[in-house]
């Protein structure tokens, strides 16, 4: 029997209170309907996507510990309890978008087969996470920006749960991101001012603002400072943008080690209301209200969102809602909800195109890659048309 079949999902949490479309039952992967997603600026648990790679652990907070080791640590291994993290370090809150790199994979999958859970456009949510700063915890054990070769070091995280692809979930981020005073990397124990739920990482998870969700390791067990990236499947053999010519697993083999792993996500937006982006009133051109989300990685805020009801021939500028953003370029980690009134013909898909504070614009056509990650094209065209237009 393969390891995959031996994983036991019978103790997964009760999910009665969630209102999500299930993309995969076990491990549990689900996302909300697009119009539910933009109902509130802070995404409630009910509508918050879940991305898991194995059975959900059932941990006892009073017994759970995290161990820290590696380069620069003044002791060989430091073991911290949840109590230590809550009592000895300042508690801060950070609003940020958790977005899976596979968000909108369906758009690429329409072009050509991709490997992964076929997500629609709602594999993201905007939450307020609270906990202690990773940099504060690292400082107490001797790891600060004074460390030699800081730019060559990584912080690797490991979880407790066995996954389909690896013995546990693991990932890493550059030490420079972890130590950046504006990086806001947290060891979080709360989401929206409540203890993390089991699905979202109870009792402790990493949150890495501005980075793809894959780096925000849930059920955190170990932290290691090392001079190489995490050896985990999820860092080395997944979450990479493979070149277009790589179309299967075998070809991917020779490429994984040549391609960098994804850190920050790219500029993104989507029309969420109307839910399918299409005005359906019988053959009447009309002006309708349209809503959606926009976001960018690395702390970049949104500068502008254009919306079109005639396939990109003309655009209207949307009204933006991203409280707390000053138009800045390095420390806004929440998303932007936007609103516009556009003239649309029935049956034409309404599209949006965001520009971030660095002037990055969404791509017009999907750029297909085997893992179906980082799809941010503003066109959401049909399979054949997309293939033709993207010259794939
Ligand atoms: N331990 C663990 N951490 C994990 C994962 C996982 O499967 N196990 N999935 C990652 C991925 S790919 C994403 S997108 C986010 C999703 O976080 P959420 O389920 O809280 O929305 O968690 C990340 N951290
Ligand atoms: Mo993800």
mmCIF file of C-alpha atoms and ligand atoms in Angstrom:
data_model
loop_
_atom_site.group_PDB
_atom_site.id
_atom_site.type_symbol
_atom_site.label_atom_id
_atom_site.label_comp_id
_atom_site.label_asym_id
_atom_site.label_seq_id
_atom_site.Cartn_x
_atom_site.Cartn_y
_atom_site.Cartn_z
ATOM 1 C CA UNK A 1 0.000 0.000 0.000
ATOM 2 C CA UNK A 2 1.313 3.490 -0.755
ATOM 3 C CA UNK A 3 1.955 5.947 2.082
ATOM 4 C CA UNK A 4 -0.838 8.028 0.616
ATOM 5 C CA UNK A 5 -3.490 5.443 1.442
ATOM 6 C CA UNK A 6 -2.324 4.949 5.006
ATOM 7 C CA UNK A 7 -3.057 8.492 6.114
ATOM 8 C CA UNK A 8 -6.023 8.553 8.474
ATOM 9 C CA UNK A 9 -8.464 11.446 8.166
ATOM 10 C CA UNK A 10 -11.053 10.163 10.644
ATOM 11 C CA UNK A 11 -10.054 12.714 13.307
ATOM 12 C CA UNK A 12 -10.309 15.773 11.056
ATOM 13 C CA UNK A 13 -12.317 18.633 12.650
ATOM 14 C CA UNK A 14 -16.027 19.127 12.264
ATOM 15 C CA UNK A 15 -16.628 21.573 9.421
ATOM 16 C CA UNK A 16 -20.352 22.181 9.756
ATOM 17 C CA UNK A 17 -19.897 25.926 10.210
ATOM 18 C CA UNK A 18 -17.956 26.418 7.012
ATOM 19 C CA UNK A 19 -19.606 27.477 3.789
ATOM 20 C CA UNK A 20 -17.044 26.385 1.221
ATOM 21 C CA UNK A 21 -16.833 24.546 -2.082
ATOM 22 C CA UNK A 22 -14.817 21.400 -1.434
ATOM 23 C CA UNK A 23 -12.084 20.917 -4.039
ATOM 24 C CA UNK A 24 -10.605 17.825 -2.353
ATOM 25 C CA UNK A 25 -12.052 15.952 0.608
ATOM 26 C CA UNK A 26 -8.932 14.332 2.055
ATOM 27 C CA UNK A 27 -6.690 16.132 2.605
ATOM 28 C CA UNK A 28 -9.303 18.854 3.070
ATOM 29 C CA UNK A 29 -9.092 21.634 0.476
ATOM 30 C CA UNK A 30 -11.917 24.092 0.036
ATOM 31 C CA UNK A 31 -12.641 27.667 -1.021
ATOM 32 C CA UNK A 32 -15.632 30.017 -0.724
ATOM 33 C CA UNK A 33 -17.865 31.193 -3.530
ATOM 34 C CA UNK A 34 -16.352 34.356 -5.049
ATOM 35 C CA UNK A 35 -19.291 36.585 -4.084
ATOM 36 C CA UNK A 36 -19.129 35.407 -0.448
ATOM 37 C CA UNK A 37 -15.415 36.189 -0.361
ATOM 38 C CA UNK A 38 -15.923 39.928 -0.915
ATOM 39 C CA UNK A 39 -18.808 40.333 1.546
ATOM 40 C CA UNK A 40 -16.473 41.621 4.246
ATOM 41 C CA UNK A 41 -13.038 43.188 4.339
ATOM 42 C CA UNK A 42 -11.817 40.772 6.989
ATOM 43 C CA UNK A 43 -12.533 37.212 5.915
ATOM 44 C CA UNK A 44 -14.373 35.212 8.548
ATOM 45 C CA UNK A 45 -13.562 31.568 9.162
ATOM 46 C CA UNK A 46 -16.797 30.490 7.475
ATOM 47 C CA UNK A 47 -15.528 31.807 4.149
ATOM 48 C CA UNK A 48 -11.801 31.244 4.647
ATOM 49 C CA UNK A 49 -10.175 28.778 2.262
ATOM 50 C CA UNK A 50 -8.459 25.725 3.733
ATOM 51 C CA UNK A 51 -5.313 24.268 2.209
ATOM 52 C CA UNK A 52 -4.038 21.044 3.745
ATOM 53 C CA UNK A 53 -1.624 18.342 2.620
ATOM 54 C CA UNK A 54 -2.420 15.736 5.262
ATOM 55 C CA UNK A 55 -4.705 14.888 8.189
ATOM 56 C CA UNK A 56 -5.293 17.711 10.684
ATOM 57 C CA UNK A 57 -3.323 17.202 13.915
ATOM 58 C CA UNK A 58 -5.179 17.290 17.230
ATOM 59 C CA UNK A 59 -2.654 19.014 19.481
ATOM 60 C CA UNK A 60 -2.768 19.842 23.175
ATOM 61 C CA UNK A 61 -1.714 23.451 23.613
ATOM 62 C CA UNK A 62 -0.467 22.846 27.166
ATOM 63 C CA UNK A 63 1.952 20.192 25.931
ATOM 64 C CA UNK A 64 2.968 21.636 22.586
ATOM 65 C CA UNK A 65 6.522 22.936 22.255
ATOM 66 C CA UNK A 66 8.602 24.446 19.480
ATOM 67 C CA UNK A 67 12.320 23.771 19.203
ATOM 68 C CA UNK A 68 14.786 26.209 17.695
ATOM 69 C CA UNK A 69 18.286 25.371 16.585
ATOM 70 C CA UNK A 70 21.021 26.021 14.058
ATOM 71 C CA UNK A 71 23.461 28.703 12.979
ATOM 72 C CA UNK A 72 23.864 31.571 15.438
ATOM 73 C CA UNK A 73 21.825 30.030 18.276
ATOM 74 C CA UNK A 74 23.645 30.400 21.571
ATOM 75 C CA UNK A 75 22.422 27.021 22.785
ATOM 76 C CA UNK A 76 22.218 23.804 20.840
ATOM 77 C CA UNK A 77 18.447 23.511 21.036
ATOM 78 C CA UNK A 78 15.967 25.833 22.674
ATOM 79 C CA UNK A 79 12.576 24.424 23.524
ATOM 80 C CA UNK A 80 9.718 26.916 23.956
ATOM 81 C CA UNK A 81 6.229 26.181 25.270
ATOM 82 C CA UNK A 82 3.114 28.004 24.093
ATOM 83 C CA UNK A 83 3.108 29.682 27.514
ATOM 84 C CA UNK A 84 6.652 30.990 26.897
ATOM 85 C CA UNK A 85 5.615 32.474 23.560
ATOM 86 C CA UNK A 86 2.501 34.100 24.995
ATOM 87 C CA UNK A 87 4.000 35.445 28.219
ATOM 88 C CA UNK A 88 7.564 36.416 27.303
ATOM 89 C CA UNK A 89 7.146 38.180 23.993
ATOM 90 C CA UNK A 90 5.178 41.215 22.905
ATOM 91 C CA UNK A 91 1.905 40.278 21.226
ATOM 92 C CA UNK A 92 1.270 42.063 17.960
ATOM 93 C CA UNK A 93 -1.367 41.834 15.243
ATOM 94 C CA UNK A 94 -0.797 41.933 11.504
ATOM 95 C CA UNK A 95 -3.451 42.083 8.818
ATOM 96 C CA UNK A 96 -2.454 40.062 5.814
ATOM 97 C CA UNK A 97 -3.722 38.136 2.846
ATOM 98 C CA UNK A 98 -3.084 34.424 2.939
ATOM 99 C CA UNK A 99 -3.048 33.426 -0.704
ATOM 100 C CA UNK A 100 -2.218 30.020 -2.105
ATOM 101 C CA UNK A 101 0.185 30.128 -5.051
ATOM 102 C CA UNK A 102 -2.335 27.827 -6.744
ATOM 103 C CA UNK A 103 -5.135 30.418 -6.563
ATOM 104 C CA UNK A 104 -6.827 30.565 -10.003
ATOM 105 C CA UNK A 105 -5.110 27.366 -11.151
ATOM 106 C CA UNK A 106 -8.345 26.568 -13.014
ATOM 107 C CA UNK A 107 -7.466 29.299 -15.515
ATOM 108 C CA UNK A 108 -4.200 27.582 -16.415
ATOM 109 C CA UNK A 109 -5.744 24.130 -16.294
ATOM 110 C CA UNK A 110 -8.187 25.225 -19.007
ATOM 111 C CA UNK A 111 -5.202 25.975 -21.233
ATOM 112 C CA UNK A 112 -3.478 22.627 -20.613
ATOM 113 C CA UNK A 113 -3.368 19.960 -17.886
ATOM 114 C CA UNK A 114 -1.730 21.134 -14.639
ATOM 115 C CA UNK A 115 -0.783 19.154 -11.543
ATOM 116 C CA UNK A 116 -2.532 20.190 -8.332
ATOM 117 C CA UNK A 117 -5.846 20.940 -6.660
ATOM 118 C CA UNK A 118 -7.940 22.796 -9.238
ATOM 119 C CA UNK A 119 -8.594 26.011 -7.352
ATOM 120 C CA UNK A 120 -10.962 28.677 -8.574
ATOM 121 C CA UNK A 121 -10.348 32.347 -7.760
ATOM 122 C CA UNK A 122 -11.010 32.199 -3.999
ATOM 123 C CA UNK A 123 -7.993 30.383 -2.538
ATOM 124 C CA UNK A 124 -7.193 33.443 -0.455
ATOM 125 C CA UNK A 125 -8.492 35.393 2.518
ATOM 126 C CA UNK A 126 -7.665 38.549 4.449
ATOM 127 C CA UNK A 127 -7.195 37.999 8.179
ATOM 128 C CA UNK A 128 -5.731 39.597 11.263
ATOM 129 C CA UNK A 129 -3.158 37.260 12.789
ATOM 130 C CA UNK A 130 -1.781 37.806 16.288
ATOM 131 C CA UNK A 131 1.231 36.356 17.998
ATOM 132 C CA UNK A 132 4.853 37.221 18.637
ATOM 133 C CA UNK A 133 7.416 38.420 16.136
ATOM 134 C CA UNK A 134 9.756 35.709 14.934
ATOM 135 C CA UNK A 135 12.578 38.268 15.070
ATOM 136 C CA UNK A 136 11.964 38.862 18.793
ATOM 137 C CA UNK A 137 12.146 35.131 19.484
ATOM 138 C CA UNK A 138 15.307 34.790 17.396
ATOM 139 C CA UNK A 139 16.891 37.796 19.149
ATOM 140 C CA UNK A 140 16.600 36.135 22.563
ATOM 141 C CA UNK A 141 18.612 33.176 21.345
ATOM 142 C CA UNK A 142 21.308 35.279 19.711
ATOM 143 C CA UNK A 143 20.165 35.490 16.083
ATOM 144 C CA UNK A 144 20.117 39.144 14.999
ATOM 145 C CA UNK A 145 21.068 41.172 11.910
ATOM 146 C CA UNK A 146 24.657 41.111 13.240
ATOM 147 C CA UNK A 147 24.940 37.481 12.195
ATOM 148 C CA UNK A 148 27.668 36.969 9.538
ATOM 149 C CA UNK A 149 26.454 36.151 6.022
ATOM 150 C CA UNK A 150 22.862 36.980 6.936
ATOM 151 C CA UNK A 151 21.804 37.235 3.288
ATOM 152 C CA UNK A 152 22.857 33.621 2.649
ATOM 153 C CA UNK A 153 20.939 32.071 5.531
ATOM 154 C CA UNK A 154 17.429 30.631 5.712
ATOM 155 C CA UNK A 155 14.917 29.900 8.437
ATOM 156 C CA UNK A 156 13.352 26.483 7.926
ATOM 157 C CA UNK A 157 10.082 25.452 9.540
ATOM 158 C CA UNK A 158 8.647 21.998 10.109
ATOM 159 C CA UNK A 159 5.189 20.937 11.171
ATOM 160 C CA UNK A 160 3.987 17.900 13.081
ATOM 161 C CA UNK A 161 1.628 16.312 10.565
ATOM 162 C CA UNK A 162 2.484 13.682 8.028
ATOM 163 C CA UNK A 163 1.579 14.760 4.512
ATOM 164 C CA UNK A 164 0.856 12.887 1.310
ATOM 165 C CA UNK A 165 4.143 14.021 -0.196
ATOM 166 C CA UNK A 166 6.530 14.169 2.773
ATOM 167 C CA UNK A 167 7.048 13.107 6.387
ATOM 168 C CA UNK A 168 5.819 16.528 7.557
ATOM 169 C CA UNK A 169 4.971 19.909 6.049
ATOM 170 C CA UNK A 170 8.090 22.038 5.706
ATOM 171 C CA UNK A 171 9.215 25.259 4.115
ATOM 172 C CA UNK A 172 11.735 28.064 4.550
ATOM 173 C CA UNK A 173 12.137 31.810 4.133
ATOM 174 C CA UNK A 174 15.271 33.950 3.879
ATOM 175 C CA UNK A 175 16.627 34.900 7.316
ATOM 176 C CA UNK A 176 16.661 38.506 6.056
ATOM 177 C CA UNK A 177 12.841 38.422 5.762
ATOM 178 C CA UNK A 178 12.528 36.929 9.251
ATOM 179 C CA UNK A 179 14.742 39.632 10.792
ATOM 180 C CA UNK A 180 13.348 42.589 8.804
ATOM 181 C CA UNK A 181 11.636 44.967 11.262
ATOM 182 C CA UNK A 182 9.041 45.665 8.538
ATOM 183 C CA UNK A 183 8.800 42.009 7.517
ATOM 184 C CA UNK A 184 6.208 41.312 10.230
ATOM 185 C CA UNK A 185 6.810 37.560 10.260
ATOM 186 C CA UNK A 186 4.836 36.116 13.159
ATOM 187 C CA UNK A 187 4.609 33.001 15.231
ATOM 188 C CA UNK A 188 0.841 33.347 15.364
ATOM 189 C CA UNK A 189 -1.591 31.773 17.803
ATOM 190 C CA UNK A 190 -4.688 33.806 16.897
ATOM 191 C CA UNK A 191 -6.637 34.496 13.726
ATOM 192 C CA UNK A 192 -9.194 37.313 13.806
ATOM 193 C CA UNK A 193 -8.678 37.651 17.587
ATOM 194 C CA UNK A 194 -9.603 34.034 18.323
ATOM 195 C CA UNK A 195 -7.304 31.050 18.921
ATOM 196 C CA UNK A 196 -6.375 29.455 15.605
ATOM 197 C CA UNK A 197 -8.814 26.740 14.617
ATOM 198 C CA UNK A 198 -7.436 23.290 13.897
ATOM 199 C CA UNK A 199 -7.873 23.761 10.158
ATOM 200 C CA UNK A 200 -5.798 26.944 10.253
ATOM 201 C CA UNK A 201 -2.901 25.735 12.372
ATOM 202 C CA UNK A 202 -3.793 25.331 16.069
ATOM 203 C CA UNK A 203 -1.986 25.948 18.315
ATOM 204 C CA UNK A 204 0.792 27.741 16.429
ATOM 205 C CA UNK A 205 1.664 28.675 12.877
ATOM 206 C CA UNK A 206 4.079 30.879 11.038
ATOM 207 C CA UNK A 207 2.625 33.779 9.082
ATOM 208 C CA UNK A 208 4.832 35.341 6.424
ATOM 209 C CA UNK A 209 3.168 38.519 5.117
ATOM 210 C CA UNK A 210 3.557 39.191 1.397
ATOM 211 C CA UNK A 211 4.690 35.636 0.645
ATOM 212 C CA UNK A 212 2.695 32.772 -0.867
ATOM 213 C CA UNK A 213 0.673 30.821 1.708
ATOM 214 C CA UNK A 214 2.957 27.797 1.352
ATOM 215 C CA UNK A 215 5.591 29.518 3.512
ATOM 216 C CA UNK A 216 3.207 30.055 6.442
ATOM 217 C CA UNK A 217 3.704 26.661 8.089
ATOM 218 C CA UNK A 218 0.869 25.468 10.353
ATOM 219 C CA UNK A 219 1.207 23.145 13.411
ATOM 220 C CA UNK A 220 4.728 24.500 13.858
ATOM 221 C CA UNK A 221 7.183 22.158 15.571
ATOM 222 C CA UNK A 222 10.749 23.127 14.651
ATOM 223 C CA UNK A 223 12.624 26.231 13.503
ATOM 224 C CA UNK A 224 16.153 25.838 12.110
ATOM 225 C CA UNK A 225 18.619 28.504 10.975
ATOM 226 C CA UNK A 226 20.635 26.982 8.134
ATOM 227 C CA UNK A 227 22.727 27.923 5.110
ATOM 228 C CA UNK A 228 20.462 26.214 2.589
ATOM 229 C CA UNK A 229 16.731 26.272 1.822
ATOM 230 C CA UNK A 230 14.402 23.761 3.451
ATOM 231 C CA UNK A 231 14.888 20.281 1.975
ATOM 232 C CA UNK A 232 11.121 19.715 2.178
ATOM 233 C CA UNK A 233 9.162 18.565 -0.853
ATOM 234 C CA UNK A 234 7.129 21.761 -0.546
ATOM 235 C CA UNK A 235 10.196 23.966 -0.919
ATOM 236 C CA UNK A 236 12.177 21.949 -3.449
ATOM 237 C CA UNK A 237 9.731 20.070 -5.654
ATOM 238 C CA UNK A 238 6.623 22.178 -5.587
ATOM 239 C CA UNK A 239 5.657 25.883 -5.633
ATOM 240 C CA UNK A 240 8.027 26.739 -8.470
ATOM 241 C CA UNK A 241 7.206 28.284 -11.852
ATOM 242 C CA UNK A 242 8.550 25.667 -14.229
ATOM 243 C CA UNK A 243 9.254 26.752 -17.816
ATOM 244 C CA UNK A 244 6.469 26.225 -20.346
ATOM 245 C CA UNK A 245 8.158 23.305 -22.086
ATOM 246 C CA UNK A 246 7.975 21.178 -18.931
ATOM 247 C CA UNK A 247 4.684 19.355 -19.331
ATOM 248 C CA UNK A 248 4.988 16.264 -17.105
ATOM 249 C CA UNK A 249 6.460 14.867 -13.910
ATOM 250 C CA UNK A 250 9.410 13.253 -15.649
ATOM 251 C CA UNK A 251 10.540 16.432 -17.373
ATOM 252 C CA UNK A 252 10.034 18.329 -14.125
ATOM 253 C CA UNK A 253 12.642 16.076 -12.456
ATOM 254 C CA UNK A 254 15.530 17.768 -14.237
ATOM 255 C CA UNK A 255 14.181 21.237 -13.583
ATOM 256 C CA UNK A 256 13.268 21.396 -9.892
ATOM 257 C CA UNK A 257 16.831 22.096 -8.762
ATOM 258 C CA UNK A 258 17.364 24.817 -11.392
ATOM 259 C CA UNK A 259 14.319 26.938 -10.632
ATOM 260 C CA UNK A 260 14.060 29.196 -7.573
ATOM 261 C CA UNK A 261 11.225 28.594 -5.141
ATOM 262 C CA UNK A 262 8.498 31.232 -4.973
ATOM 263 C CA UNK A 263 8.584 33.763 -2.135
ATOM 264 C CA UNK A 264 6.501 36.901 -2.721
ATOM 265 C CA UNK A 265 3.367 36.542 -4.802
ATOM 266 C CA UNK A 266 2.587 38.701 -7.816
ATOM 267 C CA UNK A 267 -0.031 41.391 -8.503
ATOM 268 C CA UNK A 268 -3.527 39.945 -8.714
ATOM 269 C CA UNK A 269 -7.207 40.893 -8.957
ATOM 270 C CA UNK A 270 -10.498 39.232 -9.781
ATOM 271 C CA UNK A 271 -14.161 40.028 -10.375
ATOM 272 C CA UNK A 272 -16.106 38.291 -7.584
ATOM 273 C CA UNK A 273 -19.546 39.857 -7.848
ATOM 274 C CA UNK A 274 -21.330 39.006 -10.111
ATOM 275 C CA UNK A 275 -19.973 35.603 -9.089
ATOM 276 C CA UNK A 276 -19.273 34.295 -12.558
ATOM 277 C CA UNK A 277 -18.332 37.751 -13.839
ATOM 278 C CA UNK A 278 -21.125 37.674 -16.374
ATOM 279 C CA UNK A 279 -24.130 39.925 -16.726
ATOM 280 C CA UNK A 280 -27.015 37.680 -17.648
ATOM 281 C CA UNK A 281 -30.024 39.962 -18.236
ATOM 282 C CA UNK A 282 -31.342 39.000 -21.648
ATOM 283 C CA UNK A 283 -29.622 40.806 -24.553
ATOM 284 C CA UNK A 284 -29.642 44.180 -22.868
ATOM 285 C CA UNK A 285 -26.539 46.233 -22.445
ATOM 286 C CA UNK A 286 -26.629 47.687 -18.944
ATOM 287 C CA UNK A 287 -24.610 49.464 -16.328
ATOM 288 C CA UNK A 288 -24.009 47.172 -13.380
ATOM 289 C CA UNK A 289 -22.155 47.264 -10.065
ATOM 290 C CA UNK A 290 -19.087 45.059 -9.940
ATOM 291 C CA UNK A 291 -16.915 44.089 -6.963
ATOM 292 C CA UNK A 292 -13.727 42.176 -6.503
ATOM 293 C CA UNK A 293 -10.393 41.893 -4.751
ATOM 294 C CA UNK A 294 -6.870 43.014 -5.628
ATOM 295 C CA UNK A 295 -3.546 42.414 -3.893
ATOM 296 C CA UNK A 296 0.148 42.240 -4.420
ATOM 297 C CA UNK A 297 3.107 40.597 -2.707
ATOM 298 C CA UNK A 298 6.038 41.927 -0.710
ATOM 299 C CA UNK A 299 4.095 44.630 1.131
ATOM 300 C CA UNK A 300 3.127 46.477 -2.049
ATOM 301 C CA UNK A 301 -0.283 48.128 -1.990
ATOM 302 C CA UNK A 302 -2.654 48.581 -4.924
ATOM 303 C CA UNK A 303 -2.377 51.732 -6.986
ATOM 304 C CA UNK A 304 -5.230 51.216 -9.432
ATOM 305 C CA UNK A 305 -7.775 48.663 -10.601
ATOM 306 C CA UNK A 306 -9.244 48.912 -14.115
ATOM 307 C CA UNK A 307 -12.466 47.143 -14.968
ATOM 308 C CA UNK A 308 -13.782 46.334 -18.430
ATOM 309 C CA UNK A 309 -17.149 45.130 -19.646
ATOM 310 C CA UNK A 310 -16.115 44.919 -23.298
ATOM 311 C CA UNK A 311 -13.187 42.533 -23.258
ATOM 312 C CA UNK A 312 -10.520 45.138 -22.592
ATOM 313 C CA UNK A 313 -11.488 47.609 -25.330
ATOM 314 C CA UNK A 314 -12.100 50.271 -22.713
ATOM 315 C CA UNK A 315 -11.641 50.426 -18.949
ATOM 316 C CA UNK A 316 -13.145 52.260 -15.993
ATOM 317 C CA UNK A 317 -11.144 53.001 -12.867
ATOM 318 C CA UNK A 318 -12.519 51.284 -9.753
ATOM 319 C CA UNK A 319 -12.923 52.791 -6.308
ATOM 320 C CA UNK A 320 -10.474 51.177 -3.914
ATOM 321 C CA UNK A 321 -10.887 50.156 -0.292
ATOM 322 C CA UNK A 322 -7.623 49.276 1.460
ATOM 323 C CA UNK A 323 -7.680 50.986 4.872
ATOM 324 C CA UNK A 324 -4.294 51.372 6.501
ATOM 325 C CA UNK A 325 -2.472 51.674 3.221
ATOM 326 C CA UNK A 326 -0.737 54.969 2.489
ATOM 327 C CA UNK A 327 0.055 53.974 -1.073
ATOM 328 C CA UNK A 328 3.312 52.633 0.274
ATOM 329 C CA UNK A 329 5.571 50.085 -1.176
ATOM 330 C CA UNK A 330 6.864 47.894 1.590
ATOM 331 C CA UNK A 331 4.511 47.212 4.447
ATOM 332 C CA UNK A 332 0.894 46.859 3.419
ATOM 333 C CA UNK A 333 -0.041 43.220 3.651
ATOM 334 C CA UNK A 334 -3.823 43.335 3.506
ATOM 335 C CA UNK A 335 -5.876 43.201 0.350
ATOM 336 C CA UNK A 336 -7.839 45.842 -1.524
ATOM 337 C CA UNK A 337 -11.541 45.412 -2.166
ATOM 338 C CA UNK A 338 -12.762 47.447 -5.106
ATOM 339 C CA UNK A 339 -16.023 48.596 -6.592
ATOM 340 C CA UNK A 340 -16.964 49.893 -10.046
ATOM 341 C CA UNK A 341 -19.934 50.542 -12.309
ATOM 342 C CA UNK A 342 -19.401 49.257 -15.806
ATOM 343 C CA UNK A 343 -21.376 49.001 -19.008
ATOM 344 C CA UNK A 344 -21.642 45.396 -20.032
ATOM 345 C CA UNK A 345 -23.152 43.376 -22.797
ATOM 346 C CA UNK A 346 -24.872 40.161 -21.763
ATOM 347 C CA UNK A 347 -22.634 37.125 -21.940
ATOM 348 C CA UNK A 348 -19.372 39.097 -21.992
ATOM 349 C CA UNK A 349 -17.143 38.295 -19.045
ATOM 350 C CA UNK A 350 -16.267 41.362 -16.983
ATOM 351 C CA UNK A 351 -12.538 41.536 -16.285
ATOM 352 C CA UNK A 352 -10.295 43.474 -13.915
ATOM 353 C CA UNK A 353 -6.650 44.487 -14.121
ATOM 354 C CA UNK A 354 -4.706 45.704 -11.095
ATOM 355 C CA UNK A 355 -1.581 47.841 -10.910
ATOM 356 C CA UNK A 356 0.470 47.661 -7.695
ATOM 357 C CA UNK A 357 2.474 50.395 -5.992
ATOM 358 C CA UNK A 358 5.599 49.402 -7.956
ATOM 359 C CA UNK A 359 3.739 49.744 -11.257
ATOM 360 C CA UNK A 360 3.482 45.979 -11.863
ATOM 361 C CA UNK A 361 0.431 45.169 -14.003
ATOM 362 C CA UNK A 362 -1.393 41.850 -14.377
ATOM 363 C CA UNK A 363 -0.544 39.905 -17.504
ATOM 364 C CA UNK A 364 -3.078 39.824 -20.302
ATOM 365 C CA UNK A 365 -2.796 36.107 -21.126
ATOM 366 C CA UNK A 366 -2.215 33.132 -18.851
ATOM 367 C CA UNK A 367 1.398 32.011 -18.701
ATOM 368 C CA UNK A 368 0.976 28.261 -18.420
ATOM 369 C CA UNK A 369 3.212 26.238 -16.127
ATOM 370 C CA UNK A 370 2.940 22.577 -15.110
ATOM 371 C CA UNK A 371 2.215 23.250 -11.425
ATOM 372 C CA UNK A 372 -0.339 25.880 -12.329
ATOM 373 C CA UNK A 373 0.993 28.490 -9.920
ATOM 374 C CA UNK A 374 0.871 32.300 -9.853
ATOM 375 C CA UNK A 375 -1.831 32.695 -12.479
ATOM 376 C CA UNK A 376 -2.574 36.412 -12.635
ATOM 377 C CA UNK A 377 -3.792 36.976 -16.186
ATOM 378 C CA UNK A 378 -6.666 39.419 -16.518
ATOM 379 C CA UNK A 379 -8.219 37.409 -19.319
ATOM 380 C CA UNK A 380 -10.160 34.369 -18.265
ATOM 381 C CA UNK A 381 -10.718 33.045 -21.755
ATOM 382 C CA UNK A 382 -11.946 29.683 -22.934
ATOM 383 C CA UNK A 383 -9.481 26.808 -23.413
ATOM 384 C CA UNK A 384 -8.874 26.910 -27.150
ATOM 385 C CA UNK A 385 -8.896 30.648 -27.409
ATOM 386 C CA UNK A 386 -6.439 30.871 -24.523
ATOM 387 C CA UNK A 387 -4.076 28.372 -26.077
ATOM 388 C CA UNK A 388 -4.142 30.201 -29.374
ATOM 389 C CA UNK A 389 -3.687 33.607 -27.845
ATOM 390 C CA UNK A 390 -0.938 32.567 -25.471
ATOM 391 C CA UNK A 391 0.840 30.712 -28.318
ATOM 392 C CA UNK A 392 0.987 27.528 -26.289
HETATM 393 N N1 LIG B 1 1.494 22.231 8.393
HETATM 394 C C1 LIG B 1 1.032 22.709 7.230
HETATM 395 N N2 LIG B 1 1.193 24.006 6.951
HETATM 396 C C2 LIG B 1 0.716 24.527 5.795
HETATM 397 C C3 LIG B 1 0.091 23.700 4.832
HETATM 398 C C4 LIG B 1 -0.087 22.322 5.155
HETATM 399 O O1 LIG B 1 -0.660 21.541 4.400
HETATM 400 N N3 LIG B 1 0.387 21.881 6.367
HETATM 401 N N4 LIG B 1 -0.326 24.247 3.635
HETATM 402 C C5 LIG B 1 0.308 25.506 3.230
HETATM 403 C C6 LIG B 1 -0.316 26.166 2.097
HETATM 404 S S1 LIG B 1 0.114 25.578 0.569
HETATM 405 C C7 LIG B 1 -1.137 27.256 2.244
HETATM 406 S S2 LIG B 1 -1.758 28.064 0.886
HETATM 407 C C8 LIG B 1 -1.513 27.754 3.580
HETATM 408 C C9 LIG B 1 -3.029 27.774 3.735
HETATM 409 O O2 LIG B 1 -3.416 28.259 4.980
HETATM 410 P P1 LIG B 1 -4.901 28.099 5.504
HETATM 411 O O3 LIG B 1 -5.313 26.645 5.358
HETATM 412 O O4 LIG B 1 -4.912 28.571 6.893
HETATM 413 O O5 LIG B 1 -5.772 28.952 4.625
HETATM 414 O O6 LIG B 1 -0.945 26.969 4.629
HETATM 415 C C10 LIG B 1 0.366 26.488 4.389
HETATM 416 N N5 LIG B 1 0.874 25.855 5.579
HETATM 417 MO MO1 LIG B 2 -0.743 26.909 -1.052
#
